[in-house]
Amino acid sequence: MSEQDFGAEFQPSADAGNAIVIEPRAPGRLQSSAEDEQSARALARFERDQLARDIAEIESAAAALRRAAPALQSWSKPHPPAAAKPRPLWLLIGLLWLSTAIVTVGTVFAIATLAG
């Protein structure tokens, strides 16, 4: 079985017998806290710059989309509902009563005709 290289951080332990144990290697040089702080600042600056570039790219894409398809609507800005006026409830109730009365009169007439 061939040995594998796990990068610069890890090396197999020689005193493990037949089992292969992976232990971290001692780093070549230790970084000072000033270097750690400087690299952390550089990483934070890079992340802020990347975020600014991403936001600018999104804004330019949105502007291009608005120019290309002005008929598209934004989902975040709700538009007022259509000007259609809802019908009053009393009209529906009145139609229900009228239809009930017509059916009742028709039923009474049919019974009177058949019975009489």
PDB file of C-alpha atoms in Angstrom:
ATOM      1  CA  MET A   1       0.000   0.000   0.000  1.00  0.00           C
ATOM      2  CA  SER A   2       1.440   3.377  -0.961  1.00  0.00           C
ATOM      3  CA  GLU A   3       1.675   6.211   1.512  1.00  0.00           C
ATOM      4  CA  GLN A   4      -0.347   9.316   0.837  1.00  0.00           C
ATOM      5  CA  ASP A   5       0.768  12.896   1.223  1.00  0.00           C
ATOM      6  CA  PHE A   6      -1.711  14.875   3.301  1.00  0.00           C
ATOM      7  CA  GLY A   7      -0.130  18.235   2.632  1.00  0.00           C
ATOM      8  CA  ALA A   8       2.351  20.223   4.674  1.00  0.00           C
ATOM      9  CA  GLU A   9       0.303  20.067   7.870  1.00  0.00           C
ATOM     10  CA  PHE A  10       0.191  16.331   8.524  1.00  0.00           C
ATOM     11  CA  GLN A  11       2.687  13.456   8.586  1.00  0.00           C
ATOM     12  CA  PRO A  12       2.266   9.788   9.536  1.00  0.00           C
ATOM     13  CA  SER A  13       3.640   8.800  12.908  1.00  0.00           C
ATOM     14  CA  ALA A  14       6.542   6.323  12.719  1.00  0.00           C
ATOM     15  CA  ASP A  15       6.096   4.789  16.195  1.00  0.00           C
ATOM     16  CA  ALA A  16       2.523   3.596  15.620  1.00  0.00           C
ATOM     17  CA  GLY A  17       3.409   0.034  14.578  1.00  0.00           C
ATOM     18  CA  ASN A  18       1.225  -1.306  11.781  1.00  0.00           C
ATOM     19  CA  ALA A  19      -1.468   1.371  12.210  1.00  0.00           C
ATOM     20  CA  ILE A  20      -1.059   4.668  10.430  1.00  0.00           C
ATOM     21  CA  VAL A  21      -1.689   7.560  12.786  1.00  0.00           C
ATOM     22  CA  ILE A  22      -1.820  11.079  11.437  1.00  0.00           C
ATOM     23  CA  GLU A  23      -0.374  13.753  13.680  1.00  0.00           C
ATOM     24  CA  PRO A  24       0.015  17.430  12.912  1.00  0.00           C
ATOM     25  CA  ARG A  25       3.504  18.543  11.941  1.00  0.00           C
ATOM     26  CA  ALA A  26       5.157  21.319  13.778  1.00  0.00           C
ATOM     27  CA  PRO A  27       4.958  24.429  11.593  1.00  0.00           C
ATOM     28  CA  GLY A  28       8.186  25.634  10.039  1.00  0.00           C
ATOM     29  CA  ARG A  29       7.939  29.037  11.661  1.00  0.00           C
ATOM     30  CA  LEU A  30       5.443  30.497  14.070  1.00  0.00           C
ATOM     31  CA  GLN A  31       3.653  33.646  13.062  1.00  0.00           C
ATOM     32  CA  SER A  32       3.688  36.474  15.510  1.00  0.00           C
ATOM     33  CA  SER A  33       0.479  38.021  16.739  1.00  0.00           C
ATOM     34  CA  ALA A  34       1.280  41.178  14.741  1.00  0.00           C
ATOM     35  CA  GLU A  35       1.445  39.134  11.534  1.00  0.00           C
ATOM     36  CA  ASP A  36      -1.815  37.401  12.483  1.00  0.00           C
ATOM     37  CA  GLU A  37      -3.477  40.748  13.110  1.00  0.00           C
ATOM     38  CA  GLN A  38      -2.144  42.161   9.845  1.00  0.00           C
ATOM     39  CA  SER A  39      -3.371  39.161   7.856  1.00  0.00           C
ATOM     40  CA  ALA A  40      -6.772  39.375   9.593  1.00  0.00           C
ATOM     41  CA  ARG A  41      -7.026  43.048   8.633  1.00  0.00           C
ATOM     42  CA  ALA A  42      -6.054  42.277   5.047  1.00  0.00           C
ATOM     43  CA  LEU A  43      -8.667  39.510   4.882  1.00  0.00           C
ATOM     44  CA  ALA A  44     -11.359  41.814   6.326  1.00  0.00           C
ATOM     45  CA  ARG A  45     -10.432  44.529   3.798  1.00  0.00           C
ATOM     46  CA  PHE A  46     -10.600  41.990   0.956  1.00  0.00           C
ATOM     47  CA  GLU A  47     -14.034  40.794   2.136  1.00  0.00           C
ATOM     48  CA  ARG A  48     -15.365  44.373   2.301  1.00  0.00           C
ATOM     49  CA  ASP A  49     -14.024  45.104  -1.179  1.00  0.00           C
ATOM     50  CA  GLN A  50     -15.514  41.871  -2.516  1.00  0.00           C
ATOM     51  CA  LEU A  51     -18.887  42.739  -0.974  1.00  0.00           C
ATOM     52  CA  ALA A  52     -18.779  46.202  -2.563  1.00  0.00           C
ATOM     53  CA  ARG A  53     -17.909  44.673  -5.960  1.00  0.00           C
ATOM     54  CA  ASP A  54     -20.740  42.133  -5.642  1.00  0.00           C
ATOM     55  CA  ILE A  55     -23.296  44.813  -4.734  1.00  0.00           C
ATOM     56  CA  ALA A  56     -22.157  47.010  -7.627  1.00  0.00           C
ATOM     57  CA  GLU A  57     -22.448  44.042 -10.004  1.00  0.00           C
ATOM     58  CA  ILE A  58     -25.982  43.287  -8.790  1.00  0.00           C
ATOM     59  CA  GLU A  59     -27.035  46.911  -9.174  1.00  0.00           C
ATOM     60  CA  SER A  60     -25.654  47.123 -12.713  1.00  0.00           C
ATOM     61  CA  ALA A  61     -27.404  43.862 -13.649  1.00  0.00           C
ATOM     62  CA  ALA A  62     -30.686  45.173 -12.224  1.00  0.00           C
ATOM     63  CA  ALA A  63     -30.310  48.422 -14.183  1.00  0.00           C
ATOM     64  CA  ALA A  64     -29.587  46.478 -17.383  1.00  0.00           C
ATOM     65  CA  LEU A  65     -32.656  44.309 -16.774  1.00  0.00           C
ATOM     66  CA  ARG A  66     -34.848  47.386 -16.208  1.00  0.00           C
ATOM     67  CA  ARG A  67     -33.585  48.860 -19.496  1.00  0.00           C
ATOM     68  CA  ALA A  68     -34.054  45.596 -21.411  1.00  0.00           C
ATOM     69  CA  ALA A  69     -37.502  44.679 -20.050  1.00  0.00           C
ATOM     70  CA  PRO A  70     -39.288  47.730 -18.609  1.00  0.00           C
ATOM     71  CA  ALA A  71     -42.587  45.819 -18.414  1.00  0.00           C
ATOM     72  CA  LEU A  72     -41.297  43.638 -15.606  1.00  0.00           C
ATOM     73  CA  GLN A  73     -42.583  44.640 -12.188  1.00  0.00           C
ATOM     74  CA  SER A  74     -40.698  44.661  -8.906  1.00  0.00           C
ATOM     75  CA  TRP A  75     -41.937  42.158  -6.327  1.00  0.00           C
ATOM     76  CA  SER A  76     -40.856  44.322  -3.434  1.00  0.00           C
ATOM     77  CA  LYS A  77     -43.107  47.258  -4.362  1.00  0.00           C
ATOM     78  CA  PRO A  78     -46.757  46.221  -4.112  1.00  0.00           C
ATOM     79  CA  HIS A  79     -49.052  48.091  -6.450  1.00  0.00           C
ATOM     80  CA  PRO A  80     -52.501  49.298  -5.403  1.00  0.00           C
ATOM     81  CA  PRO A  81     -55.342  46.895  -6.211  1.00  0.00           C
ATOM     82  CA  ALA A  82     -57.370  47.329  -9.371  1.00  0.00           C
ATOM     83  CA  ALA A  83     -60.112  49.963  -9.422  1.00  0.00           C
ATOM     84  CA  ALA A  84     -62.867  47.302  -9.565  1.00  0.00           C
ATOM     85  CA  LYS A  85     -65.407  48.097  -6.893  1.00  0.00           C
ATOM     86  CA  PRO A  86     -66.688  45.129  -4.908  1.00  0.00           C
ATOM     87  CA  ARG A  87     -70.432  44.558  -5.096  1.00  0.00           C
ATOM     88  CA  PRO A  88     -72.348  45.277  -1.904  1.00  0.00           C
ATOM     89  CA  LEU A  89     -73.294  42.296   0.231  1.00  0.00           C
ATOM     90  CA  TRP A  90     -76.937  43.386   0.524  1.00  0.00           C
ATOM     91  CA  LEU A  91     -77.379  42.901  -3.233  1.00  0.00           C
ATOM     92  CA  LEU A  92     -76.260  39.261  -2.940  1.00  0.00           C
ATOM     93  CA  ILE A  93     -78.552  38.663   0.034  1.00  0.00           C
ATOM     94  CA  GLY A  94     -81.496  40.249  -1.819  1.00  0.00           C
ATOM     95  CA  LEU A  95     -80.936  38.018  -4.868  1.00  0.00           C
ATOM     96  CA  LEU A  96     -80.819  34.955  -2.609  1.00  0.00           C
ATOM     97  CA  TRP A  97     -84.158  35.889  -0.982  1.00  0.00           C
ATOM     98  CA  LEU A  98     -85.749  36.641  -4.347  1.00  0.00           C
ATOM     99  CA  SER A  99     -84.687  33.303  -5.827  1.00  0.00           C
ATOM    100  CA  THR A 100     -85.952  31.480  -2.732  1.00  0.00           C
ATOM    101  CA  ALA A 101     -89.312  33.254  -3.034  1.00  0.00           C
ATOM    102  CA  ILE A 102     -89.605  32.370  -6.757  1.00  0.00           C
ATOM    103  CA  VAL A 103     -88.836  28.692  -6.067  1.00  0.00           C
ATOM    104  CA  THR A 104     -91.352  28.646  -3.217  1.00  0.00           C
ATOM    105  CA  VAL A 105     -94.103  30.250  -5.339  1.00  0.00           C
ATOM    106  CA  GLY A 106     -93.360  27.784  -8.172  1.00  0.00           C
ATOM    107  CA  THR A 107     -93.566  24.836  -5.782  1.00  0.00           C
ATOM    108  CA  VAL A 108     -96.865  26.036  -4.284  1.00  0.00           C
ATOM    109  CA  PHE A 109     -98.273  26.557  -7.782  1.00  0.00           C
ATOM    110  CA  ALA A 110     -97.159  23.059  -8.882  1.00  0.00           C
ATOM    111  CA  ILE A 111     -98.723  21.430  -5.796  1.00  0.00           C
ATOM    112  CA  ALA A 112    -101.967  23.391  -6.269  1.00  0.00           C
ATOM    113  CA  THR A 113    -102.155  22.390  -9.938  1.00  0.00           C
ATOM    114  CA  LEU A 114    -101.503  18.695  -9.275  1.00  0.00           C
ATOM    115  CA  ALA A 115    -103.788  18.484  -6.244  1.00  0.00           C
ATOM    116  CA  GLY A 116    -106.620  20.436  -7.521  1.00  0.00           C
TER     117      GLY A 116
END
